[in-house]
mmCIF file of C-alpha atoms and ligand atoms in Angstrom:
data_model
loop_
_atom_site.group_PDB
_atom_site.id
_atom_site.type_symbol
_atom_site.label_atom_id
_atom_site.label_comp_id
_atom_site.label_asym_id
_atom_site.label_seq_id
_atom_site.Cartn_x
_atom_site.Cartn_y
_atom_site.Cartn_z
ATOM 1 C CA UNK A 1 -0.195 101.593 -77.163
ATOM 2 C CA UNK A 2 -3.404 100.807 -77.671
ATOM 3 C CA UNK A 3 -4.591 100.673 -81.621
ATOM 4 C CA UNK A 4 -8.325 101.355 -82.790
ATOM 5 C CA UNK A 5 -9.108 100.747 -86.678
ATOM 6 C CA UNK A 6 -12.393 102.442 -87.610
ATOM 7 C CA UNK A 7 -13.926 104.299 -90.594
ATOM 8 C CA UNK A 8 -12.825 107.893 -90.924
ATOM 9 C CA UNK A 9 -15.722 109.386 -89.254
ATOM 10 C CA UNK A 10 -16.164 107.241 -86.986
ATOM 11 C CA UNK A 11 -12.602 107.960 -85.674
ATOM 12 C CA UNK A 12 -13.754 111.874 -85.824
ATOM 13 C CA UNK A 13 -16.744 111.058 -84.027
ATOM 14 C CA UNK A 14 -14.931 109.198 -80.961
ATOM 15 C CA UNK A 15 -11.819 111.786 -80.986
ATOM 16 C CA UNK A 16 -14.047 114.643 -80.322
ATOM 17 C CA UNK A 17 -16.177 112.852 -77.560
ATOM 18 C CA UNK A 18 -12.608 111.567 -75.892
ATOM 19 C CA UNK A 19 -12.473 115.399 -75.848
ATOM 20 C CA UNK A 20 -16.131 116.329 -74.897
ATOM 21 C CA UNK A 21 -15.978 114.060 -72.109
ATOM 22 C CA UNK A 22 -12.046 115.600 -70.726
ATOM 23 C CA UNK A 23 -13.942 119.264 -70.826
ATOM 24 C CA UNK A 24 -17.053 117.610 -68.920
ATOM 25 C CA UNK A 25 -14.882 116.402 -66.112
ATOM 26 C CA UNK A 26 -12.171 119.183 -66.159
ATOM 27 C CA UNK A 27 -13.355 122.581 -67.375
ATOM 28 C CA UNK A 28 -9.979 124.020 -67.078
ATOM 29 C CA UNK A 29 -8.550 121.091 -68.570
ATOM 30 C CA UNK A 30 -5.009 121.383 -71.433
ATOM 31 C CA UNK A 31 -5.838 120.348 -74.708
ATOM 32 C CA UNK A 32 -2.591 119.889 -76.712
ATOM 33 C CA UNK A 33 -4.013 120.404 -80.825
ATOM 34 C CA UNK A 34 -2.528 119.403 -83.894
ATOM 35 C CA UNK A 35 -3.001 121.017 -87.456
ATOM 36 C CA UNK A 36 -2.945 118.875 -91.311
ATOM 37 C CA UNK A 37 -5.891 117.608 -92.828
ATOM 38 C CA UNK A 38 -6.512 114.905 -90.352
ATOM 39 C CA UNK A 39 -7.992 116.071 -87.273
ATOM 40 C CA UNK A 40 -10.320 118.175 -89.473
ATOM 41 C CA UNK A 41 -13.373 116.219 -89.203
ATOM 42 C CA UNK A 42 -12.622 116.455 -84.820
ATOM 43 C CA UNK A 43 -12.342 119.766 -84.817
ATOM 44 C CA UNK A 44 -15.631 119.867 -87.078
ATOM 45 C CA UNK A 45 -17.612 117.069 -84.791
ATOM 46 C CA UNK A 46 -16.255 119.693 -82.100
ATOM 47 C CA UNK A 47 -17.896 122.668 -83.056
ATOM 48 C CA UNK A 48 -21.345 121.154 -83.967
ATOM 49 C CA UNK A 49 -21.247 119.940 -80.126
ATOM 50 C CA UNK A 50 -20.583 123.213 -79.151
ATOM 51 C CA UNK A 51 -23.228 124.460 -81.423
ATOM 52 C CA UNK A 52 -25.558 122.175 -79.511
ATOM 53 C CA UNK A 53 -25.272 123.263 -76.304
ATOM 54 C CA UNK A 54 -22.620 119.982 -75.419
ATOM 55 C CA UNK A 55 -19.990 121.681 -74.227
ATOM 56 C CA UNK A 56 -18.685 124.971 -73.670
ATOM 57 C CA UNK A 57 -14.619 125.754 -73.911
ATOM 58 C CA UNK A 58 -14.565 128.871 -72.085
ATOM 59 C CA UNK A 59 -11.811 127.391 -69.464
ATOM 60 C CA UNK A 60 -10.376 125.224 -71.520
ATOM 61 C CA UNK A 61 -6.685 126.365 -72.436
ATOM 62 C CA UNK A 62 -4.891 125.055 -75.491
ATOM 63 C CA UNK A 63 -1.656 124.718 -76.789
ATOM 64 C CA UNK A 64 -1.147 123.746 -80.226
ATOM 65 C CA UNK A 65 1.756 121.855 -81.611
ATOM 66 C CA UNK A 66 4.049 123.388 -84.402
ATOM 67 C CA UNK A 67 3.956 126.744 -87.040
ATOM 68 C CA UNK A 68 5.584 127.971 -90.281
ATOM 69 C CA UNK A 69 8.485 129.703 -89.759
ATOM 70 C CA UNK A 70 7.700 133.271 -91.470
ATOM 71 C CA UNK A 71 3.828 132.888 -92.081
ATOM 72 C CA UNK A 72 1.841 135.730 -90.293
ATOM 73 C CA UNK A 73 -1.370 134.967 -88.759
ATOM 74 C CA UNK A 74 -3.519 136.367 -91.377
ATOM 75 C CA UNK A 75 -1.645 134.032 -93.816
ATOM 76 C CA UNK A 76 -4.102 130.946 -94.733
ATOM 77 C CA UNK A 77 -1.273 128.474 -94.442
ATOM 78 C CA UNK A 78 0.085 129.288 -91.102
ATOM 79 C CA UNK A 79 -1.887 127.092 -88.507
ATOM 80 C CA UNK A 80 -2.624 130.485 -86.406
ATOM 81 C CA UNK A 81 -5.069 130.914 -89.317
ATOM 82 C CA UNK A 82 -5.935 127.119 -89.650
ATOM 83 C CA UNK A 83 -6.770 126.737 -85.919
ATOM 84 C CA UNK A 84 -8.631 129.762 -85.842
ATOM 85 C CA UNK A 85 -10.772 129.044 -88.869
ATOM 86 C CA UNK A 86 -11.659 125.670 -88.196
ATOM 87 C CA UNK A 87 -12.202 125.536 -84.695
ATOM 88 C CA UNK A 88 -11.492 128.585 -82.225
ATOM 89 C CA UNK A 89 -13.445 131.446 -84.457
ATOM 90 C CA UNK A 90 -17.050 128.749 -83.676
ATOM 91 C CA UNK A 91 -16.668 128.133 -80.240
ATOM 92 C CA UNK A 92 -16.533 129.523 -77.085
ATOM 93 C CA UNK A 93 -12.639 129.515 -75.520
ATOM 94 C CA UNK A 94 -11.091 132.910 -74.597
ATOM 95 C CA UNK A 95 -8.776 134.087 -77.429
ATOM 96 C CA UNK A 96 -6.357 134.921 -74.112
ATOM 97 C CA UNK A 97 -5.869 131.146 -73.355
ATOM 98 C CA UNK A 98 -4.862 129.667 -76.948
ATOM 99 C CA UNK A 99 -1.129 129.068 -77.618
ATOM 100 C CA UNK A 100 -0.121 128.451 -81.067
ATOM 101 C CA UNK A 101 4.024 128.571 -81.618
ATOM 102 C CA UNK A 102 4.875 132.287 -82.852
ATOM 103 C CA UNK A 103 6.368 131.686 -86.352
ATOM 104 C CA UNK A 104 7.779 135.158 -86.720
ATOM 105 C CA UNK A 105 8.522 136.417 -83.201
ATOM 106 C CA UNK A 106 9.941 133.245 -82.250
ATOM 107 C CA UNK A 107 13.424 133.497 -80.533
ATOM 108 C CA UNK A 108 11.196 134.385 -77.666
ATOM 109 C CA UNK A 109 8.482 131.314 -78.020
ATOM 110 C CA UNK A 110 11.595 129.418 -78.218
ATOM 111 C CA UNK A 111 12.573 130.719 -74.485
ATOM 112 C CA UNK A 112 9.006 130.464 -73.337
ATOM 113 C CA UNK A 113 6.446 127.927 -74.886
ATOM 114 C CA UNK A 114 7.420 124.805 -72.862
ATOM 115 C CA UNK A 115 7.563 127.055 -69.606
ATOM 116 C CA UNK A 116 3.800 128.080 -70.724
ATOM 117 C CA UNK A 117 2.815 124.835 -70.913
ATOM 118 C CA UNK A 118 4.607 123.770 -67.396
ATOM 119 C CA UNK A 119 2.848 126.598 -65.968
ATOM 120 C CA UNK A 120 -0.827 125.589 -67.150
ATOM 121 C CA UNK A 121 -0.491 122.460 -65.175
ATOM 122 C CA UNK A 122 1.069 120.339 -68.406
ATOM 123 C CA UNK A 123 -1.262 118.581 -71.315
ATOM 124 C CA UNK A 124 -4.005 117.023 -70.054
ATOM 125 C CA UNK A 125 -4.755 115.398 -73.720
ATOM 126 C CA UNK A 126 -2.418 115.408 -76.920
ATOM 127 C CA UNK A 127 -3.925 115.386 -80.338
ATOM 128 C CA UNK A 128 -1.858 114.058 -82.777
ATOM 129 C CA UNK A 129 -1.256 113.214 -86.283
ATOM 130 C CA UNK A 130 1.513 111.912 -88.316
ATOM 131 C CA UNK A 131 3.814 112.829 -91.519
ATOM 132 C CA UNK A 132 4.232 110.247 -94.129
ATOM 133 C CA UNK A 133 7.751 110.305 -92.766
ATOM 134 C CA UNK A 134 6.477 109.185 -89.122
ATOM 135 C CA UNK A 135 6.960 112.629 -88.048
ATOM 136 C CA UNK A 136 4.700 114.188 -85.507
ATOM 137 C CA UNK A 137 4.376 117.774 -84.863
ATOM 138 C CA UNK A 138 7.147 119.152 -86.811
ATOM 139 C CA UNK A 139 9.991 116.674 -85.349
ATOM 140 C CA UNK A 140 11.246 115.103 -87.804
ATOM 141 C CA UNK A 141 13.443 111.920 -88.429
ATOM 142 C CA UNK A 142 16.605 112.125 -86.562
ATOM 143 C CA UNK A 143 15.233 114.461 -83.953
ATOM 144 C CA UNK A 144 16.606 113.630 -80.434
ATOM 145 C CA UNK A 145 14.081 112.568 -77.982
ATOM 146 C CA UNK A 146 14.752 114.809 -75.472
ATOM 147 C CA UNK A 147 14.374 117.994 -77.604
ATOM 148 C CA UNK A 148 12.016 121.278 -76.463
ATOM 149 C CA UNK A 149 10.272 123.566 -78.609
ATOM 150 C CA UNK A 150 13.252 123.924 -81.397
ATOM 151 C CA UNK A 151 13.260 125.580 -85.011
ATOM 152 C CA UNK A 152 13.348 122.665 -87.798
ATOM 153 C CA UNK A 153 14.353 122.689 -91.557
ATOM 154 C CA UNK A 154 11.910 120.666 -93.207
ATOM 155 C CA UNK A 155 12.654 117.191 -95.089
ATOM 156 C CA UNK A 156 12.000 117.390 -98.934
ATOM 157 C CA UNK A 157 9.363 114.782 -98.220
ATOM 158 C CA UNK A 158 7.219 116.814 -95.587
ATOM 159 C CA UNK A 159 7.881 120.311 -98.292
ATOM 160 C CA UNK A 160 6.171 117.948 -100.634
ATOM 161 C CA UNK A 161 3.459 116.128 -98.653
ATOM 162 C CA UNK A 162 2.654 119.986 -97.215
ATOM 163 C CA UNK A 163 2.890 121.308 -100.729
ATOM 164 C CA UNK A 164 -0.513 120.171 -101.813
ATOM 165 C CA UNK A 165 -2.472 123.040 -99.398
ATOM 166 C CA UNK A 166 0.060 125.722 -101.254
ATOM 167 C CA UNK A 167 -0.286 126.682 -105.062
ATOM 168 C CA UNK A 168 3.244 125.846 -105.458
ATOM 169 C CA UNK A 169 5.918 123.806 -103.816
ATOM 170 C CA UNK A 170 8.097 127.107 -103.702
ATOM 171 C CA UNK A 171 5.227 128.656 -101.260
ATOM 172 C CA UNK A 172 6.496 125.676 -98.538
ATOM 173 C CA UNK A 173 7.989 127.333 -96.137
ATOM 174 C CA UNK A 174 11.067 125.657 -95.435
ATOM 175 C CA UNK A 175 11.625 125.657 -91.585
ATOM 176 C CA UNK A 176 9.287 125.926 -88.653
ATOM 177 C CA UNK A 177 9.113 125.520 -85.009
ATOM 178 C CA UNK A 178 7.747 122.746 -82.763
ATOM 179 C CA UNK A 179 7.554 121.362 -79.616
ATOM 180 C CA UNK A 180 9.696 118.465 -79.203
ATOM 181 C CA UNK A 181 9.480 114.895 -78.831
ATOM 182 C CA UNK A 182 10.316 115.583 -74.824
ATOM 183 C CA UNK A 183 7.343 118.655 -74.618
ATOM 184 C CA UNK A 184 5.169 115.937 -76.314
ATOM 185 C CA UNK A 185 5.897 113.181 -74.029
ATOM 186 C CA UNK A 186 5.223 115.109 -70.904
ATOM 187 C CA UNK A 187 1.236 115.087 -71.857
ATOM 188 C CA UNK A 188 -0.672 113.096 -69.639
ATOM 189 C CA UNK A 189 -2.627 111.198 -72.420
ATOM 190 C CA UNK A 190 -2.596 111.152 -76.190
ATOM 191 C CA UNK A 191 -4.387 110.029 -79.168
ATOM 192 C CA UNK A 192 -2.895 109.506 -82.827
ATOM 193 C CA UNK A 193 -4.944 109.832 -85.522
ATOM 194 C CA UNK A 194 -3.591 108.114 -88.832
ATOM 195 C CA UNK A 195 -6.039 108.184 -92.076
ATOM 196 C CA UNK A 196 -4.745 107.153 -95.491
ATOM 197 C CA UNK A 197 -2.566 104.695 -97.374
ATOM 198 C CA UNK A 198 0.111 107.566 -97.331
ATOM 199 C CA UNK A 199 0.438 107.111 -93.541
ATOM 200 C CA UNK A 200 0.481 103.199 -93.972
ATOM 201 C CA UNK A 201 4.233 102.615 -94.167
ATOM 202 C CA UNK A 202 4.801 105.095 -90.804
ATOM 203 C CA UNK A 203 2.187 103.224 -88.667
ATOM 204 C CA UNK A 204 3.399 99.479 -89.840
ATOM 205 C CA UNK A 205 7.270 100.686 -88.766
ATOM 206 C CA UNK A 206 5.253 101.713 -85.530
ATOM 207 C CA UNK A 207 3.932 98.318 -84.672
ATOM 208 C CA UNK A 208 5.637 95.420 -86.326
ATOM 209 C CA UNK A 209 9.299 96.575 -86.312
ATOM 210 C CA UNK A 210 9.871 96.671 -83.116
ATOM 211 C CA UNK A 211 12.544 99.282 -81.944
ATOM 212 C CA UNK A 212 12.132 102.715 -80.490
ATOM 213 C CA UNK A 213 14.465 104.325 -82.622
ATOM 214 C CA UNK A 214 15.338 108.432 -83.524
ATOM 215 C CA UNK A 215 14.838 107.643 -87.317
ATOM 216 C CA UNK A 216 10.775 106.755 -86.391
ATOM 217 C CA UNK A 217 10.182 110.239 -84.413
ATOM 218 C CA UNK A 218 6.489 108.498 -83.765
ATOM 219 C CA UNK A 219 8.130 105.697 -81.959
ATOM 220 C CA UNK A 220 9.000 107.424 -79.182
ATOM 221 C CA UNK A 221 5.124 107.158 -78.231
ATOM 222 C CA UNK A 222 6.104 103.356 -77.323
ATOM 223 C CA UNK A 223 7.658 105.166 -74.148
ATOM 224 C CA UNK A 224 4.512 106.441 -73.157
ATOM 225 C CA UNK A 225 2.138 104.852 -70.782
ATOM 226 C CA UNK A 226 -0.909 106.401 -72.115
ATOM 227 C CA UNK A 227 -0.924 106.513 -75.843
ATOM 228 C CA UNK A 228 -4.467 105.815 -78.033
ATOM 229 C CA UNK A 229 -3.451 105.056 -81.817
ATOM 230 C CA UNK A 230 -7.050 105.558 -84.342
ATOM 231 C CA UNK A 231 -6.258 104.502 -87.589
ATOM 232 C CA UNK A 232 -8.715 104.193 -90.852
ATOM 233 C CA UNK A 233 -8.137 101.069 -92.890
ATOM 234 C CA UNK A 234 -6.119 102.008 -95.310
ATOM 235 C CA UNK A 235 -3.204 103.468 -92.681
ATOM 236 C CA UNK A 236 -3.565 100.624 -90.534
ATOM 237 C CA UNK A 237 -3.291 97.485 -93.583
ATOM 238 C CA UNK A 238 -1.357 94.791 -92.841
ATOM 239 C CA UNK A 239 0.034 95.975 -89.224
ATOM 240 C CA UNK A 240 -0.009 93.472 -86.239
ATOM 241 C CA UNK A 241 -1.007 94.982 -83.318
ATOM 242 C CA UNK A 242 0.964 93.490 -80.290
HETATM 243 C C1 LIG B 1 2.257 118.528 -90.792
HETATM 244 C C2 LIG B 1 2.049 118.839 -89.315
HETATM 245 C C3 LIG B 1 1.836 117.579 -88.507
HETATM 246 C C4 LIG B 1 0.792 116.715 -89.163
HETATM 247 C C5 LIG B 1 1.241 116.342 -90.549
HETATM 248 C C6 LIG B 1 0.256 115.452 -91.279
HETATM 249 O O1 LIG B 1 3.553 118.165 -91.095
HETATM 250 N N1 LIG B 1 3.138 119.568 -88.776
HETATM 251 O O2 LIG B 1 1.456 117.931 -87.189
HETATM 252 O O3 LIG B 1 0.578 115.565 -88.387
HETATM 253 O O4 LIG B 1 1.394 117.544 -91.295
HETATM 254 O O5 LIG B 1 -0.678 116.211 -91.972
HETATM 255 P P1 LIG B 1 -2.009 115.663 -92.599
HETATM 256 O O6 LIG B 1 -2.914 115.397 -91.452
HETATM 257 O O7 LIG B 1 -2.515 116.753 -93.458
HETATM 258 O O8 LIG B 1 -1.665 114.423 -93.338
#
């Protein structure tokens, strides 16, 4: 695993021409694409290179990593409406090759999403942040490694970290569904973003204790051969990078 630390747009800056440059050589290419306040400032960096001619995603196909159980699209907190309102409504990809896991229809996403994926030739590049937990995507502590797209209950801790884009903690919904840690594994490159002291504890687990262990979800990322960690300051403090 490789760690960058660098200032918050800076990291948003480099993300999104990691990205630029996988489109440039690969029109067609997978883009696995994570939701939370965090890649924000990509998916913005994104759009003004689309706006400027840079790039154009109309091959690109995309599969995104986890919904709400229960939120409809039009909902502003399911990530069907995040995704589409902070990236795919400004730019150019076909609305036909965008994935996002189907939080109310999804006994059949369930039999089909990882199968989709398979079928697009697998993730060319995973986006990814992380709960304060060290969850990432929806797979939280204790998940197996091996796990598929699966339906989660939440931890209290994620319902509360989450709670702050609701207007109460009630709104949370209380399960979703993700890919799992295997689905995630199975991309051919990724990139963690971390930014904030409340991701500091998760990233220092990550790198100075050393075990890969089910109770760190993110840890499983040691097991990958192709793994970019960008932190800011603050999430990286006091973590030896080995
Ligand atoms: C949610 C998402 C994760 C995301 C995490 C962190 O739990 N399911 O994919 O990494 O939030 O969110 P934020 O970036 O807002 O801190």
């Amino acid at each position: 695993m490789e760690l960058k630390v660098l200032e918050s747009n800076k990291i948003d800056e480099e993300v999104a021409n990691e990205i630029v440059t996988l489109i440039k050589g690969k029109p067609n290419c997978v883009l696995g694409l994570a939701t939370g306040s965090t890649p924000l400032g990509v998916y913005a960096n994104l759009v003004k290179k689309y706006e400027n001619k840079e790039v154009s995603f109309k091959n690109v196909r995309s599969f995104n990593l986890d919904e709400y159980v229960g939120l409809k699209h039009d909902n502003d907190q399911s990530y069907f409406y995040f995704m589409h309102h902070n990236l795919f409504d400004h730019i150019d990809i076909d609305p036909n090759n965008v994935h996002v896991p189907d939080g109310i229809n999804y006994e059949n996403c369930l039999k089909t999403y990882d199968n989709e994926i398979k079928k697009a030739g697998g993730i060319d590049l995973q986006i990814l942040g992380i709960g304060s937990n060290g969850h990432i995507a929806f797979n939280e502590p204790g998940t197996d490694f091996d796990s598929f797209i699966h339906l989660v209950n939440l931890k209290e801790s994620t319902i509360k970290d989450n709670s702050r884009f609701f207007s109460s903690i009630e709104e949370v919904p209380t399960r979703a569904i993700t890919m799992g840690l295997r689905s995630i594994m199975q991309a051919k490159r990724i990139i963690l973003i971390a930014k904030g002291k409340n991701k500091n504890r998760a990233i220092k687990a990550l790198f100075d204790e050393q075990g890969i262990d089910e109770a760190l979800p993110v840890s499983v990322l040691k097991l990958h051969p192709n793994v970019e960690i960008y932190c800011d300051k603050d999430a990286a403090e006091g973590v030896i990078d080995e």
